[in-house]
Coordinates of C-alpha atoms in Angstrom, one line a residue:
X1 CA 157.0 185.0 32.3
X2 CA 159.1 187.1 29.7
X3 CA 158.4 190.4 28.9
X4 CA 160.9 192.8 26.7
X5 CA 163.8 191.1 28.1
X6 CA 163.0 190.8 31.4
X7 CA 162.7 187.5 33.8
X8 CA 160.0 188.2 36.6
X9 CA 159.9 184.4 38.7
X10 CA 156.5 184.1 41.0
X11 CA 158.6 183.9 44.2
X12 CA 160.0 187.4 43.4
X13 CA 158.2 190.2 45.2
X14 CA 156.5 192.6 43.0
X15 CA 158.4 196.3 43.4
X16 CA 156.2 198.0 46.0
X17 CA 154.8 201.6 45.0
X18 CA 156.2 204.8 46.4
X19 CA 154.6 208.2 47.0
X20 CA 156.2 211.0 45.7
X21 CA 153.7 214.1 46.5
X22 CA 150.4 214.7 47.6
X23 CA 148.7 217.4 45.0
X24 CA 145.6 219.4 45.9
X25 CA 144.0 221.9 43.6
X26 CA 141.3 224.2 44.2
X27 CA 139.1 226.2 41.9
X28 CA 140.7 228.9 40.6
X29 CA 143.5 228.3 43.3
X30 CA 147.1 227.7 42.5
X31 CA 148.1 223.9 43.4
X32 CA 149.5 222.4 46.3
X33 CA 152.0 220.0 46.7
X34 CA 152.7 218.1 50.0
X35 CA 155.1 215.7 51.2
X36 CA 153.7 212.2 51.3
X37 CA 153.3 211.8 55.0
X38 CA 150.0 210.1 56.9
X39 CA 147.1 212.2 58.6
X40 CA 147.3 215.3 55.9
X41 CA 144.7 217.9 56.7
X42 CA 143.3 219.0 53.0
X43 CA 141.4 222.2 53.1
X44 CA 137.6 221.8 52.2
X45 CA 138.7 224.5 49.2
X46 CA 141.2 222.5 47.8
X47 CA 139.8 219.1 47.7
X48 CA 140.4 217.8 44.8
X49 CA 143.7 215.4 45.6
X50 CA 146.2 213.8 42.9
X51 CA 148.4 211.2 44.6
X52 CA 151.9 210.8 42.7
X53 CA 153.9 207.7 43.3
X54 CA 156.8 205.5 41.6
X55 CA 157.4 202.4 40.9
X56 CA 160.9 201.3 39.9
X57 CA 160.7 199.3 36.1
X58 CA 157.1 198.9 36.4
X59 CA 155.8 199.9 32.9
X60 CA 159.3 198.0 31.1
X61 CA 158.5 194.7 33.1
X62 CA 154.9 194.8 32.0
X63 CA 153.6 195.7 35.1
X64 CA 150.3 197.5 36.1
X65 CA 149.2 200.0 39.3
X66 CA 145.7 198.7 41.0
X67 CA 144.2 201.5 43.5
X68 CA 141.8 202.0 45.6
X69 CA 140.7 204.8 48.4
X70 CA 139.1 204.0 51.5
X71 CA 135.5 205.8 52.3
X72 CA 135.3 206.1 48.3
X73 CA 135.7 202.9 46.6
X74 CA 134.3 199.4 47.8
X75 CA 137.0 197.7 45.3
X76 CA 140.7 197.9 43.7
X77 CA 140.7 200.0 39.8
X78 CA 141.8 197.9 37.1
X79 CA 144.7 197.5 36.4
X80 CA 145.9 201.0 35.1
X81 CA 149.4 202.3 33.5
X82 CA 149.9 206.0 35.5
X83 CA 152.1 207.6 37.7
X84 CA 149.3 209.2 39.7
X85 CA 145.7 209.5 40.8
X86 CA 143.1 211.9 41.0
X87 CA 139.9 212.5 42.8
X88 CA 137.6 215.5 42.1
X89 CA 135.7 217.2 44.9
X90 CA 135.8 214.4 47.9
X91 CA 133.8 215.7 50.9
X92 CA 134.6 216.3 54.0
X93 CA 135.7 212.9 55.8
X94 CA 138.9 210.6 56.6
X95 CA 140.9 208.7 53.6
X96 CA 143.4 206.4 53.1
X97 CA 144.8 205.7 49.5
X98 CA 146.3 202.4 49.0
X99 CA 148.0 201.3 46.0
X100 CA 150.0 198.2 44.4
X101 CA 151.1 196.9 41.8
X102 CA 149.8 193.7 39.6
X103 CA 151.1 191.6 36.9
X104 CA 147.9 190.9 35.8
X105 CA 148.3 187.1 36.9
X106 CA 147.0 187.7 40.6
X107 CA 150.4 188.5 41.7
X108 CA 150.4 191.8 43.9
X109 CA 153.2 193.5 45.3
X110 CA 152.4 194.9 49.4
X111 CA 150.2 197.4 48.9
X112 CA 151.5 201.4 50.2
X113 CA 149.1 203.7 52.1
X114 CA 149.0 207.3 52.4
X115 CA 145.9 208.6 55.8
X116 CA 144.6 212.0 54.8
X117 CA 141.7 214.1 56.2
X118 CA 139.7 216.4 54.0
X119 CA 138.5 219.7 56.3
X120 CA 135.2 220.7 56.6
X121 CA 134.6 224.1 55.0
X122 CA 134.1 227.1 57.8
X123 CA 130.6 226.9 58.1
X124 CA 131.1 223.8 59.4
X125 CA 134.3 223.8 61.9
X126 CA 133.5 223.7 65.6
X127 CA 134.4 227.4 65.3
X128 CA 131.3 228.1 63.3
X129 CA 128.9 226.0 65.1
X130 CA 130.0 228.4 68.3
X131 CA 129.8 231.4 66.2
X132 CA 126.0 229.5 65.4
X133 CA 125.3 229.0 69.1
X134 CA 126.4 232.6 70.0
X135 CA 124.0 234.3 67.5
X136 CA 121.4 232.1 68.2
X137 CA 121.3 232.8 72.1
X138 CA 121.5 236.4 70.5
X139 CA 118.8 236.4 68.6
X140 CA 117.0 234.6 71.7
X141 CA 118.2 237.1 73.9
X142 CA 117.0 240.1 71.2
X143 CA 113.6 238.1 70.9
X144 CA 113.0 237.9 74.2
X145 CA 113.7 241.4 75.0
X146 CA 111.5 242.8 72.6
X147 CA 108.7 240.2 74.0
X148 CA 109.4 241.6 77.9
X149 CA 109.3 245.4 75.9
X150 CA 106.2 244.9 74.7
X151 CA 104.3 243.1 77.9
X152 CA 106.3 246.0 80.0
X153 CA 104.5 248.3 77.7
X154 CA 101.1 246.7 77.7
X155 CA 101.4 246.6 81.4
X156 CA 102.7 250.4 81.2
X157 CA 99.2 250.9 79.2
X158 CA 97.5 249.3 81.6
X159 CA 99.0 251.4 84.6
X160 CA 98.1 254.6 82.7
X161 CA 94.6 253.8 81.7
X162 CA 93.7 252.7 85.5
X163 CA 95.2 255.8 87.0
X164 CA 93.6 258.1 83.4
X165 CA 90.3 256.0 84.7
X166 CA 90.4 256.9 88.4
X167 CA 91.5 260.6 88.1
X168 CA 88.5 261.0 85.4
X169 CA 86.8 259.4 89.0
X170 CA 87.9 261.9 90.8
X171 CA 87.7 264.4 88.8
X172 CA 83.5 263.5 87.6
X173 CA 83.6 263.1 91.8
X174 CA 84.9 266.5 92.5
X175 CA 82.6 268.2 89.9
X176 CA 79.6 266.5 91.8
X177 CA 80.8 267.7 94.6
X178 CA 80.9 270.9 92.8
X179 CA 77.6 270.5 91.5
X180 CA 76.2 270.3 95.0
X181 CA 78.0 272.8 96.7
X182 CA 76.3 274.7 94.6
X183 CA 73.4 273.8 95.0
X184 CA 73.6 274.3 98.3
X185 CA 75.6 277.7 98.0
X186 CA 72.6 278.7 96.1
X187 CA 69.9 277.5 98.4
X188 CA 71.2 278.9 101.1
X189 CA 71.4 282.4 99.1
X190 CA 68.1 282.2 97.9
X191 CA 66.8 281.2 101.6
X192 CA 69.1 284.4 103.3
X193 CA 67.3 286.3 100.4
X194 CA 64.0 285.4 101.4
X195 CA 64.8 286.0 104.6
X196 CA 65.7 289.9 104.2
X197 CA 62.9 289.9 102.5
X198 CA 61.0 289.3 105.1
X199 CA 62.5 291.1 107.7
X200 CA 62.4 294.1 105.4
X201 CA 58.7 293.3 104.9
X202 CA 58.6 293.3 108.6
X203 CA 60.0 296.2 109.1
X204 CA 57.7 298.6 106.4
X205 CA 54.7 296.6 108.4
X206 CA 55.9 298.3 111.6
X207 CA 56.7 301.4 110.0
X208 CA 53.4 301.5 108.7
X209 CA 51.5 300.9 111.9
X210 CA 53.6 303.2 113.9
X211 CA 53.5 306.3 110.9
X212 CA 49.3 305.2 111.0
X213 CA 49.1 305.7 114.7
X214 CA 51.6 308.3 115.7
X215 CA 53.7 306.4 117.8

């Protein structure tokens, strides 16, 4: 095959991609640029990734870049003419970006691989969930509280209307008492009355009868 001058055999190796940079952006965030080493942690808030890589004489032979990531795409691009990659908004998960490059005759050079792990946002970090557990149990806590308040309460209620219901017991009990007391008192008065009456009665009878017959 002869393209602009150049003599590319089939039993020569296709040049093998290199990374340059890892590039994540975030909204309204300035870019960030890593070094293109495996297992890099992306925050959640800057996960939209460009991959930058080189390939020596690739566009002058002829030659195109076939990629594909891992836990996005089920199969390699077409065959494309670009330094680098992008993907927009990728969730929360592990990677791994492969790329090669293709003559466009079946012939692909070994393919290079970058491992990368896109964060979860906060409110999803094992932090969080704790932070979660903790104000549940909280709000348990404050729930169940306010639960044993009120049946200590209603049990306080309880209390006080027994003992307001036996004191107004004791206290219809003691005016009964009263009540017959004075009755009593008053019987007896009116019998000790009735009595002096009738000594005194008694006595003008025998005053009589002794003033009638001079004794």
């Amino acid at each position: 095959l002869h393209t602009s001058g150049w003599d590319i055999r089939e039993t020569d190796p296709l040049p093998t991609p290199l990374f340059e940079s890892v590039q994540t952006n975030g909204t309204k965030k300035e870019p960030r640029f890593a070094p293109p080493s495996n297992n890099i942690d992306v925050p959640h808030n800057f996960n939209d990734v460009t991959f930058h890589y080189t390939v020596s004489n690739t566009f002058g032979n002829g030659l195109s870049i076939q990629y594909r990531l891992i836990g996005v795409d089920n199969e390699w691009s077409e065959p494309v003419r670009t330094n680098k990659v992008t993907y927009d908004r990728l969730l929360k998960g592990e990677y791994i970006f492969v790329v090669r490059t293709t003559d466009g005759l079946g012939h692909h050079s070994d393919t290079s691989s970058l491992s990368f792990k896109v964060l979860p946002p906060w409110y999803q970090t094992a932090w969080a969930y704790l932070l979660y557990i903790v104000l549940i149990l909280l709000f348990l806590y404050g729930v169940w509280s306010l639960i044993l308040r009120r049946y200590r309460n209603i049990h306080l209620q309880k209390i006080r209307a027994r003992e307001a219901q036996h004191l107004r017991l004791m206290n219809e009990k003691l005016i009964d008492e009263i009540k017959q007391k004075n009755a009593e008192l008053v019987t007896q008065t009116s019998f000790i009355i009735q009595k002096n009456e009738l000594i005194l009665r008694i006595k003008d009878i025998i005053d009589d009868f002794c003033t009638t017959n001079n004794i």
